[in-house]
XYZ file of C-alpha atoms in Angstrom:
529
model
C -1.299 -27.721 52.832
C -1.984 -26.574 49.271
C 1.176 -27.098 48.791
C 1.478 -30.504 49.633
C -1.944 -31.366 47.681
C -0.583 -30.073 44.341
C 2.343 -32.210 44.900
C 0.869 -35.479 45.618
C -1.530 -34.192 42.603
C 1.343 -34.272 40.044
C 2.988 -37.610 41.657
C -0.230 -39.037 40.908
C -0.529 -37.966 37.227
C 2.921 -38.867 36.677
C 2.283 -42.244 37.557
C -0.546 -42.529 35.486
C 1.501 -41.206 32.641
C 4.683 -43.670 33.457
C 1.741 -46.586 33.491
C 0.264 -45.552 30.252
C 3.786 -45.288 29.031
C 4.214 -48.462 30.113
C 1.316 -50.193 28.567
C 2.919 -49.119 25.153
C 6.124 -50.406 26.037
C 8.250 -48.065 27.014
C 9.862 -46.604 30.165
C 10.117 -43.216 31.201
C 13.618 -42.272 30.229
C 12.680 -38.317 29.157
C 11.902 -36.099 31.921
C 8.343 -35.155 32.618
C 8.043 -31.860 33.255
C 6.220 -29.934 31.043
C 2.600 -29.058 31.705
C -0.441 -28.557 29.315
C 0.200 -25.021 28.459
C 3.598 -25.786 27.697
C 2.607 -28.471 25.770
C 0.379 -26.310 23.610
C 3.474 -23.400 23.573
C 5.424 -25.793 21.268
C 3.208 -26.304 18.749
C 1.921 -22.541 19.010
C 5.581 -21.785 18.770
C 6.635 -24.176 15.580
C 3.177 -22.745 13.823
C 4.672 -19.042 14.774
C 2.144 -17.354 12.398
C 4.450 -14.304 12.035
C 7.020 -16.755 11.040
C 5.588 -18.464 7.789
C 3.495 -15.465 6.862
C 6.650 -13.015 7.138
C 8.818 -15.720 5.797
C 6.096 -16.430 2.573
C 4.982 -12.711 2.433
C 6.668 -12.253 -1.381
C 4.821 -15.495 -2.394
C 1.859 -14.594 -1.875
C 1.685 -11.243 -3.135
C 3.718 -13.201 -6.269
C 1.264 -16.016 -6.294
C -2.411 -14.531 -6.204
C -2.108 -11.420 -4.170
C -4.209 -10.109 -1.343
C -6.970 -12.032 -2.239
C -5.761 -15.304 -2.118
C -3.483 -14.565 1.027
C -6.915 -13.841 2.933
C -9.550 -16.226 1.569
C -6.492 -19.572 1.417
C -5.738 -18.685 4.764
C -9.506 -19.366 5.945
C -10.185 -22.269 3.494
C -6.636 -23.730 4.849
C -7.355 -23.033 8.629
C -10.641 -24.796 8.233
C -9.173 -27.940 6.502
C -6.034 -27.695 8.993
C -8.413 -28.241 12.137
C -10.239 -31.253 10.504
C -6.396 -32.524 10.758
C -5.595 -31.444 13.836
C -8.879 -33.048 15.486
C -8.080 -36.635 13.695
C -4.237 -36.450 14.670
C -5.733 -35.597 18.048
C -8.109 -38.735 18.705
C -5.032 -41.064 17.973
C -2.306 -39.004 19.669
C -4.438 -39.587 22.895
C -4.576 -43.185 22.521
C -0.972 -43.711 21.647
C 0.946 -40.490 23.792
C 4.164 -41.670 22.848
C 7.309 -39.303 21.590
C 6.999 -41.564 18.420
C 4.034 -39.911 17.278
C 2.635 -40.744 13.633
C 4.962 -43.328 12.939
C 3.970 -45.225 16.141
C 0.057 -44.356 15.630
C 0.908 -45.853 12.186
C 1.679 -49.031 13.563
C -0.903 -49.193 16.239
C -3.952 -48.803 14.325
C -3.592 -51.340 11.882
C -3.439 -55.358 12.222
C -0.147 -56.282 13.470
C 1.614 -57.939 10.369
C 0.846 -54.488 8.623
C 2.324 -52.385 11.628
C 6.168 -52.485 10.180
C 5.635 -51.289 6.923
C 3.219 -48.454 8.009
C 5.275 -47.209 10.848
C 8.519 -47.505 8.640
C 6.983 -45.514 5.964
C 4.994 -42.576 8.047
C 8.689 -42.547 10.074
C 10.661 -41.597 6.853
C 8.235 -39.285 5.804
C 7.629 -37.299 8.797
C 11.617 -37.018 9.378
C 11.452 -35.271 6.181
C 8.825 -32.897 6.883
C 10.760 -32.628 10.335
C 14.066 -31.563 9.020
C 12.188 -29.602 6.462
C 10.036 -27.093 8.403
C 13.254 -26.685 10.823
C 15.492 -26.012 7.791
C 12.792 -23.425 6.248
C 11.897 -22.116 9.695
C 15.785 -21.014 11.062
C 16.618 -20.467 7.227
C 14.210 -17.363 7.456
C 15.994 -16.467 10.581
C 18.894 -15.915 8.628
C 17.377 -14.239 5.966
C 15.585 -11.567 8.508
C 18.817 -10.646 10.681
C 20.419 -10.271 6.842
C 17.858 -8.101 6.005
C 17.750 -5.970 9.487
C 21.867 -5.514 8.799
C 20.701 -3.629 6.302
C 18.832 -0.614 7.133
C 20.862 2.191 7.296
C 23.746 0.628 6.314
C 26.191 -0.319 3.428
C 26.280 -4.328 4.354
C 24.746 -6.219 1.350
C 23.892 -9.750 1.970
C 25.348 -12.718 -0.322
C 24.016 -16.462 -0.074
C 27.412 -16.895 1.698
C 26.924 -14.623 4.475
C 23.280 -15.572 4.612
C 24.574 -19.639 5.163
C 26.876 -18.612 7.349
C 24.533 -16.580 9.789
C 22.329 -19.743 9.111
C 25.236 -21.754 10.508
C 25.467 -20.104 13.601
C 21.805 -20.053 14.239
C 21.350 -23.554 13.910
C 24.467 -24.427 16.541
C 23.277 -21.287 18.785
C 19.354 -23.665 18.706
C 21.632 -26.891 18.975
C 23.641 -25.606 22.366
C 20.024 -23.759 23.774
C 18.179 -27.944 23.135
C 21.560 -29.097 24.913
C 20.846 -27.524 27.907
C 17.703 -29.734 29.135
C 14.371 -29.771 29.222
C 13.482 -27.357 32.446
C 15.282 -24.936 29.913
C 13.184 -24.981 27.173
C 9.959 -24.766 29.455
C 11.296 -21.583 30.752
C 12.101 -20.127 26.756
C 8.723 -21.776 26.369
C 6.583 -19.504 28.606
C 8.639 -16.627 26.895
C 7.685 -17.498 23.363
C 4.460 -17.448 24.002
C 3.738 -14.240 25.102
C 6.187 -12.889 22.402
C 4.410 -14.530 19.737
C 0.932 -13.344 20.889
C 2.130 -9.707 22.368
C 4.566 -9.038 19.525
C 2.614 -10.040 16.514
C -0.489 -8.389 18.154
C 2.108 -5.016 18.629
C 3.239 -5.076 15.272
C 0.217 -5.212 13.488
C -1.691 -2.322 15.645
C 1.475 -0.325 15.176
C 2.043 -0.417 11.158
C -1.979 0.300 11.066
C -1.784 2.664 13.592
C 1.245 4.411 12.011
C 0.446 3.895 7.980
C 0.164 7.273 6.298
C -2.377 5.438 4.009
C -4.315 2.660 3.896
C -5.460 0.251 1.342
C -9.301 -0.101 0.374
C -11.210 -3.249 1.890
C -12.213 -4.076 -1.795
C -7.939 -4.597 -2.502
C -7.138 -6.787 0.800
C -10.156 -8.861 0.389
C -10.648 -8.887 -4.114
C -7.419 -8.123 -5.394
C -5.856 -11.281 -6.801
C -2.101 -10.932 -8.453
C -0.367 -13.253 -11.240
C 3.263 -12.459 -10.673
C 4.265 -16.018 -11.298
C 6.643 -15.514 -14.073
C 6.326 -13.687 -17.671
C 3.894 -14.780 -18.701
C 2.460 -16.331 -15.186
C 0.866 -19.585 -14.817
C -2.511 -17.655 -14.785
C -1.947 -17.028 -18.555
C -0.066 -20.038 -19.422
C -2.603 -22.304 -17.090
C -5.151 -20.658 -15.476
C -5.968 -17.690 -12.466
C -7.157 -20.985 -10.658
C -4.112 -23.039 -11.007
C -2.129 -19.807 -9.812
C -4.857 -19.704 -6.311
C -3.947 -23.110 -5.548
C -0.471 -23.144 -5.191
C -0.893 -19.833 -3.630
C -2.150 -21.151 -0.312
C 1.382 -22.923 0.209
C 1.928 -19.457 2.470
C -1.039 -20.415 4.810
C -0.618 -24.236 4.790
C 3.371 -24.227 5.872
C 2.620 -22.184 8.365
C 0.028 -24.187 9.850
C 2.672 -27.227 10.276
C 4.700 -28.404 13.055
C 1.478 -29.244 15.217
C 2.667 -32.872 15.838
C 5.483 -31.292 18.075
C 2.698 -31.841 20.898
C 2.609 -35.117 20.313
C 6.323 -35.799 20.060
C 6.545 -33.764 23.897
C 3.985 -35.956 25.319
C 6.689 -38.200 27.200
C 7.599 -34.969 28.829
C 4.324 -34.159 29.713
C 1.956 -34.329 32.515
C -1.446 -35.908 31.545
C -0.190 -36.884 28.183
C -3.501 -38.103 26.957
C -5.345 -35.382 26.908
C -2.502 -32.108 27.105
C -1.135 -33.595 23.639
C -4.643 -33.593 21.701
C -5.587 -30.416 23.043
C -1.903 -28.892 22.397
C -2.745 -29.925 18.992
C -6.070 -28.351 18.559
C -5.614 -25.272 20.790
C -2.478 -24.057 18.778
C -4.253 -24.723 15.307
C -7.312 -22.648 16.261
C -5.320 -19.607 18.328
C -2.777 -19.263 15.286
C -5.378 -19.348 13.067
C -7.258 -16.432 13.916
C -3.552 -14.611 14.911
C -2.355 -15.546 11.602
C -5.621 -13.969 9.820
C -5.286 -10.929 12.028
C -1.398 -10.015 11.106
C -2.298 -10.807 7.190
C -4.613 -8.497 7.139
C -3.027 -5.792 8.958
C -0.057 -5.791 6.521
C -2.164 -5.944 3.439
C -3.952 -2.386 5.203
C -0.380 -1.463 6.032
C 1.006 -2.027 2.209
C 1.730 1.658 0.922
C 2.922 1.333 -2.704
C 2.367 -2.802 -3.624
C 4.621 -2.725 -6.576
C 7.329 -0.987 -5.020
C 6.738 -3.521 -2.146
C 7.449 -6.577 -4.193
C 9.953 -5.137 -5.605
C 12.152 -3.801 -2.044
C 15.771 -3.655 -2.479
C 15.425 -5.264 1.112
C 14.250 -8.314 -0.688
C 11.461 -8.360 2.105
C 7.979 -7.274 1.696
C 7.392 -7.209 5.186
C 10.773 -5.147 6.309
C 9.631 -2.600 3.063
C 5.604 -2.862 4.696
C 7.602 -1.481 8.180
C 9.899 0.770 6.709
C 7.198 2.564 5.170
C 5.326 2.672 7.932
C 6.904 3.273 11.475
C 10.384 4.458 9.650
C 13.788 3.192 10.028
C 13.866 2.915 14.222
C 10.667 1.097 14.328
C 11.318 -1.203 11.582
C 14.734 -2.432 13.007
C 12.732 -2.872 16.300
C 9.793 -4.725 15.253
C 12.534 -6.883 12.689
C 13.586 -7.821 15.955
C 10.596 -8.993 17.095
C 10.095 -11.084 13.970
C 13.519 -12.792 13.652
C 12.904 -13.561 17.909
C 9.683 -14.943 17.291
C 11.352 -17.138 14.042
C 14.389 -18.165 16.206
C 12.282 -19.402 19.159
C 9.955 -21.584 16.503
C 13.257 -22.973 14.851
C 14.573 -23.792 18.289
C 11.391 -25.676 19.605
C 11.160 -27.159 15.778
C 14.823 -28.925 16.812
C 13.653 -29.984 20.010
C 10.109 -31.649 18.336
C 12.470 -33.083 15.566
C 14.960 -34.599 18.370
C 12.180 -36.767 19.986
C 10.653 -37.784 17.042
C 14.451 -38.675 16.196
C 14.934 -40.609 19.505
C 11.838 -42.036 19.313
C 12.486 -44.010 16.243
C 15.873 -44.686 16.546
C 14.745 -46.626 20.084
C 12.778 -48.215 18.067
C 15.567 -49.162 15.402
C 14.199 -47.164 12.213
C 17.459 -44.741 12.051
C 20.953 -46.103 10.960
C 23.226 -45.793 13.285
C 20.174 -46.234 16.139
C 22.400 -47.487 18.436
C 24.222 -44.542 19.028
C 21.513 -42.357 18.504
C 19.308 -43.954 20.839
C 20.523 -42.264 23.973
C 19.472 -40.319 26.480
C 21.962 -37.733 28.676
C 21.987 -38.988 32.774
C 22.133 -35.253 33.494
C 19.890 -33.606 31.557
C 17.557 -36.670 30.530
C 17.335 -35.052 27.156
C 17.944 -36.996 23.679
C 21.684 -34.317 23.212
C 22.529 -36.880 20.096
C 19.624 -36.476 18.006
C 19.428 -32.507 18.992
C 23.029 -32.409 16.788
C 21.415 -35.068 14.288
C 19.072 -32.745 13.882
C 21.137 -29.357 13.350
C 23.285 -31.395 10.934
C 20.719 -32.430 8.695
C 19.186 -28.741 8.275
C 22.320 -27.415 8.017
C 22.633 -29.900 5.042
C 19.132 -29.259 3.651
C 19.754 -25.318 3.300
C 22.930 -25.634 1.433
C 20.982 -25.541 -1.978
C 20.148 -21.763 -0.962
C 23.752 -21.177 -2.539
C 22.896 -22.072 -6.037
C 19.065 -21.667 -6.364
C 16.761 -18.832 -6.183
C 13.699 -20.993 -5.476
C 15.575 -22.867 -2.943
C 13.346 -21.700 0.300
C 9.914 -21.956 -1.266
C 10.775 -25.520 -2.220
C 12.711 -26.226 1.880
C 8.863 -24.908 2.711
C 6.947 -26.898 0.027
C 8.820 -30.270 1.263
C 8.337 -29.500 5.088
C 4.547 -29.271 4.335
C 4.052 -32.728 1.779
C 6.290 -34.466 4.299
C 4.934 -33.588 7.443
C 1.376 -33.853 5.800
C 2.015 -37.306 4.417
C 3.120 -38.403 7.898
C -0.254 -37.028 9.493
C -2.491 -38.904 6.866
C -1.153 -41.921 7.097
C -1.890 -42.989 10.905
C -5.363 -40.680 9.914
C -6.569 -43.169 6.989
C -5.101 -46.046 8.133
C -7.416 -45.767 11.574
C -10.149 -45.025 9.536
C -9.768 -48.287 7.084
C -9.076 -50.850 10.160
C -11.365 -48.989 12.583
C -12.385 -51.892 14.596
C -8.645 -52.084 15.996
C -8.822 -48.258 17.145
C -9.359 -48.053 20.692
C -10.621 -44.658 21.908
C -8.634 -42.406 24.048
C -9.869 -39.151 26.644
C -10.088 -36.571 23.627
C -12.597 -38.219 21.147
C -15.092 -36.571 18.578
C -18.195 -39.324 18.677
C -19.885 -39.339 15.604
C -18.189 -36.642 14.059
C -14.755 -38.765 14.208
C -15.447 -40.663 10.431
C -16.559 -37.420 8.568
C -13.358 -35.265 10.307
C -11.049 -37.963 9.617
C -11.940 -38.544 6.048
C -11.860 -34.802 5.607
C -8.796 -34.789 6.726
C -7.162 -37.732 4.636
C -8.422 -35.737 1.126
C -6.954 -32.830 1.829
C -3.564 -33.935 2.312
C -3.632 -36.119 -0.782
C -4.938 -32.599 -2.310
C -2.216 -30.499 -1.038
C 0.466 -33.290 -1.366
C -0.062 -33.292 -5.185
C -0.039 -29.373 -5.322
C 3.247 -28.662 -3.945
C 5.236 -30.326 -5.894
C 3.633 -28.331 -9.183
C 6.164 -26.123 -10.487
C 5.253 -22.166 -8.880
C 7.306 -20.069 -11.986
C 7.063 -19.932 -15.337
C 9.105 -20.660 -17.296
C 10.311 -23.774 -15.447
C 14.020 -24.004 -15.562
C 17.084 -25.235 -13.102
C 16.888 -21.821 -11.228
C 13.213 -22.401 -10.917
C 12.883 -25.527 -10.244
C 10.488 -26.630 -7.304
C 12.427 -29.373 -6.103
C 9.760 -30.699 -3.610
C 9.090 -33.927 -5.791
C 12.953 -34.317 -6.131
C 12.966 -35.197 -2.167
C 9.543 -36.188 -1.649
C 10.630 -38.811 -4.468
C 14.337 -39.701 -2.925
C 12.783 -40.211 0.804
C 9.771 -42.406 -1.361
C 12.743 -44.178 -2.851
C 14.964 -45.017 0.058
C 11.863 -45.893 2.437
C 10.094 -48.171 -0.342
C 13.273 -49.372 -1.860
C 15.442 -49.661 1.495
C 11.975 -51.973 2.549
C 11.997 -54.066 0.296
C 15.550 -54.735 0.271
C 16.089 -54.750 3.448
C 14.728 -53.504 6.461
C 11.642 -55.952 5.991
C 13.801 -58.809 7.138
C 14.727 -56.909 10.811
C 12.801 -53.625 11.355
C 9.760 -55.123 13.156
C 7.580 -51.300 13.961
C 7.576 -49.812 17.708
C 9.741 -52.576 20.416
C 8.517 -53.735 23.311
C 11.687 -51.921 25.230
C 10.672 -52.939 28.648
C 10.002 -56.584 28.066
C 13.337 -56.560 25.503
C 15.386 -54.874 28.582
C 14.026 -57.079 30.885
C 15.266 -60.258 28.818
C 18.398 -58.254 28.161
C 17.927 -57.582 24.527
C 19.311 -54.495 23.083
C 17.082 -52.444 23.043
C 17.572 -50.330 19.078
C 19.135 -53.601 18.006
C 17.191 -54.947 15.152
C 18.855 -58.051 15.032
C 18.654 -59.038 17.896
C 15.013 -58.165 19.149
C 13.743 -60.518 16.121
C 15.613 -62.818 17.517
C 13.841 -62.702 20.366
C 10.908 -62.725 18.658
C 11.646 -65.913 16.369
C 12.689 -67.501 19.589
C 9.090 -66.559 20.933
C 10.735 -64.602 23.905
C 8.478 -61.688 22.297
């Protein structure tokens, strides 16, 4: 009998999801099967605090030391949340795959709604195929790096790409394989995120022949920005604030809870709360496992200096010895792979998502969804093909990955305020969903809006000194290319046809096609629309 009851339960709330679907114009074409805590695994997944902070780990010590690693990671959780609770009031009134760019476009007045939604679109594709690129990149880098201990193998950029290669496809074939798939790998990455970083940390503190004073994890702040740094040339301040880049790309990726929300049960409510939930849990994880490897560290100078190349692998080989470092490198490079593979499935959606609604060229073709699998298998490959792109600069640049992770954050970021301010300057059109914050929405949403524009203007600063092609932070080079092509291609263009988010069932229903710029404002002109 219980049986039966939970199964009428979730016809019911699938309905109610297909109708709310509906109401914003689209059908269900993705399948729904993923439930809150799934929901909330993606995100928690894509954030994979072991991930960025492993990933960053010879930033940070480079780029204010302990003490900036600790304190920027509190100061950026806090600021991150004020995000996460703004994206979350508008991501449960508009639960669509689209995510910013259609939230864009929904809470402003509708002869307003192209431009925003073509705008926060470009921009969050960026950040998209950024924070994949930087995310599976590491992978690489880490299963490099494990080759090596106890061996002769020496890594090159060229083996490093090429291990990158086959990561990416190996994340490409796993999204290929549907959606009941990834909820399974799902419920596994969660508990190896929390149980494995958890592990690791109580093991290299547990096994540390010495430990570090409280006064050097929590004082100790480090100029190793160049010769001289930026602490000399600028100032020790200048040199903290580009030093929370570790804590502030690793807290990214959150909007993968919206993007799921066609594929989840009670949207409304299971994408704010997937939001929120994985923000606050990797926040106090991420704090945790800094920590711990700042007690851990055993000689700091000889750990930013490893022959590994890797702080962290040095951090474990001094600690639980050669065995237990290979072992818990596994852990790491799982935990990495499984955030890169959920990053390509979040990117895919958002990917589908806007080329249904014509913003990608090529949409027509890219605007399909497999019979079988009722997965989006064209934009997964989009997707691997683009980050496989995006990493190639790792062959001729030695900055290359801090900048991948530096453009993943402004992009992403700049897609999350826009929707944020925009609701906040035409709040009269904002209609409420389940997850709402009362009075505190204005303050938290305003909050939120100046500390992107804060950030966004930070990472693009150059992070060595002297500042030369090899060091080169190449954020504002792409930032300013995707600024470019949106505003440019706009203006040229795509203001005469792309019209924001279509109304796909009324378009299908007067056999428009659907993705087809042309014709749905033809439709429109004709008043069909």
């Amino acid at each position: 009998m219980s049986h039966s009851n939970s199964d009428l339960e979730k016809t019911h709330t699938h309905g109610a999801d297909e109708e709310e679907l509906a109401r914003m114009g689209y059908k269900q074409e993705l399948k729904r099967d993923l439930s809150m805590i799934q929901n909330f695994g993606m995100s928690f997944s894509i954030i994979s605090v072991i991930t960025g902070t492993s990933s960053l780990f010879l930033y940070g010590l480079n780029t204010g030391g302990p003490a900036v690693m600790v304190w920027g990671w509190v100061v950026v959780s806090f600021f991150t949340m004020m995000v996460g609770l703004a994206m979350g009031e508008v991501c449960s009134a508009h639960p669509t795959s689209g995510g910013p760019y259609y939230w864009a476009a929904k809470v402003v007045p509708e002869k307003y709604s192209p431009i925003a939604s073509w705008i926060t679109g470009w921009f969050n594709l960026l950040g998209q195929v950024a924070v994949t690129t930087g995310i599976s990149f590491a992978v690489a880098q880490f299963i490099s790096t494990t080759a090596t201990i106890g061996t002769t193998f020496t890594p090159t950029p060229r083996t490093t790409i090429g291990i990158y290669a086959a990561v990416l496809i190996t994340q490409g074939l796993i999204n290929t394989f549907g959606v009941r798939l990834l909820g399974m790998l799902n419920n596994v990455s969660i508990w190896w995120h929390a149980t494995g970083t958890t592990s690791l940390v109580i093991a290299v503190l547990a096994k540390a022949p010495t430990h570090q004073s409280a006064k050097f994890v929590f004082t100790q702040f480090v100029d190793g920005t160049g010769n001289p740094g930026w602490g000399t040339r600028a100032s020790h301040a200048y040199v903290a604030i580009i030093g929370i880049l570790l804590a502030q790309y690793t807290m990214t990726g959150f909007d993968a809870s919206a993007h799921m929300t066609e594929e989840t049960q009670n949207a409304a409510m299971a994408g704010s709360l997937g939001i929120v939930v994985s923000i606050g849990v990797s926040a106090v994880l991420g704090w945790f496992l800094i920590i711990g490897l700042l007690f851990s560290i055993q000689d700091y100078a000889g750990t930013v200096t490893s022959a590994t190349g890797q702080p962290v692998t040095q951090i474990l080989l001094d600690t639980v010895g050669q065995n237990g470092a290979i072992a818990l490198m596994v852990v790491i490079f799982m935990c990495m792979f499984f955030a890169g593979t959920f990053s390509i499935t979040s990117n895919s959606r958002m990917m589908y998502a806007f080329s249904r609604d014509g913003g990608l060229p090529g949409s027509r073709f890219f605007h399909k969804v497999n019979a079988q699998t009722q997965t989006p298998i064209r934009t997964v490959w989009l997707a691997v093909t683009l980050c496989f792109i995006l990493g190639l600069p790792s062959l001729g640049s030695s900055v290359a990955f801090s900048a991948a992770t530096s453009i993943a954050t402004i992009g992403l970021y700049i897609s999350y305020g826009i929707p944020i301010a925009l609701r906040v300057l035409y709040r009269r059109n904002f209609v409420k969903g389940p997850f709402h914050l009362g009075s505190f929405s204005y303050p938290v949403a305003i909050a939120a809006v100046l500390w992107i524009m804060f950030i966004s203007i930070v990472f693009i600063l150059p992070q060595i000194n002297p500042v030369t092609s090899q060091t080169l932070n190449y954020a504002i080079v792409a930032v300013g290319i995707v600024m470019t092509y949106s505003l440019g291609f706009w203006f040229i263009s795509a203001r005469r046809w792309f019209t924001g988010p279509v109304q796909q069932i009324r378009e299908e229903e007067l056999n428009v096609e659907v993705s087809d710029p042309a014709a749905s404002e033809k439709a429109k002109g004709e008043g069909e629309l």
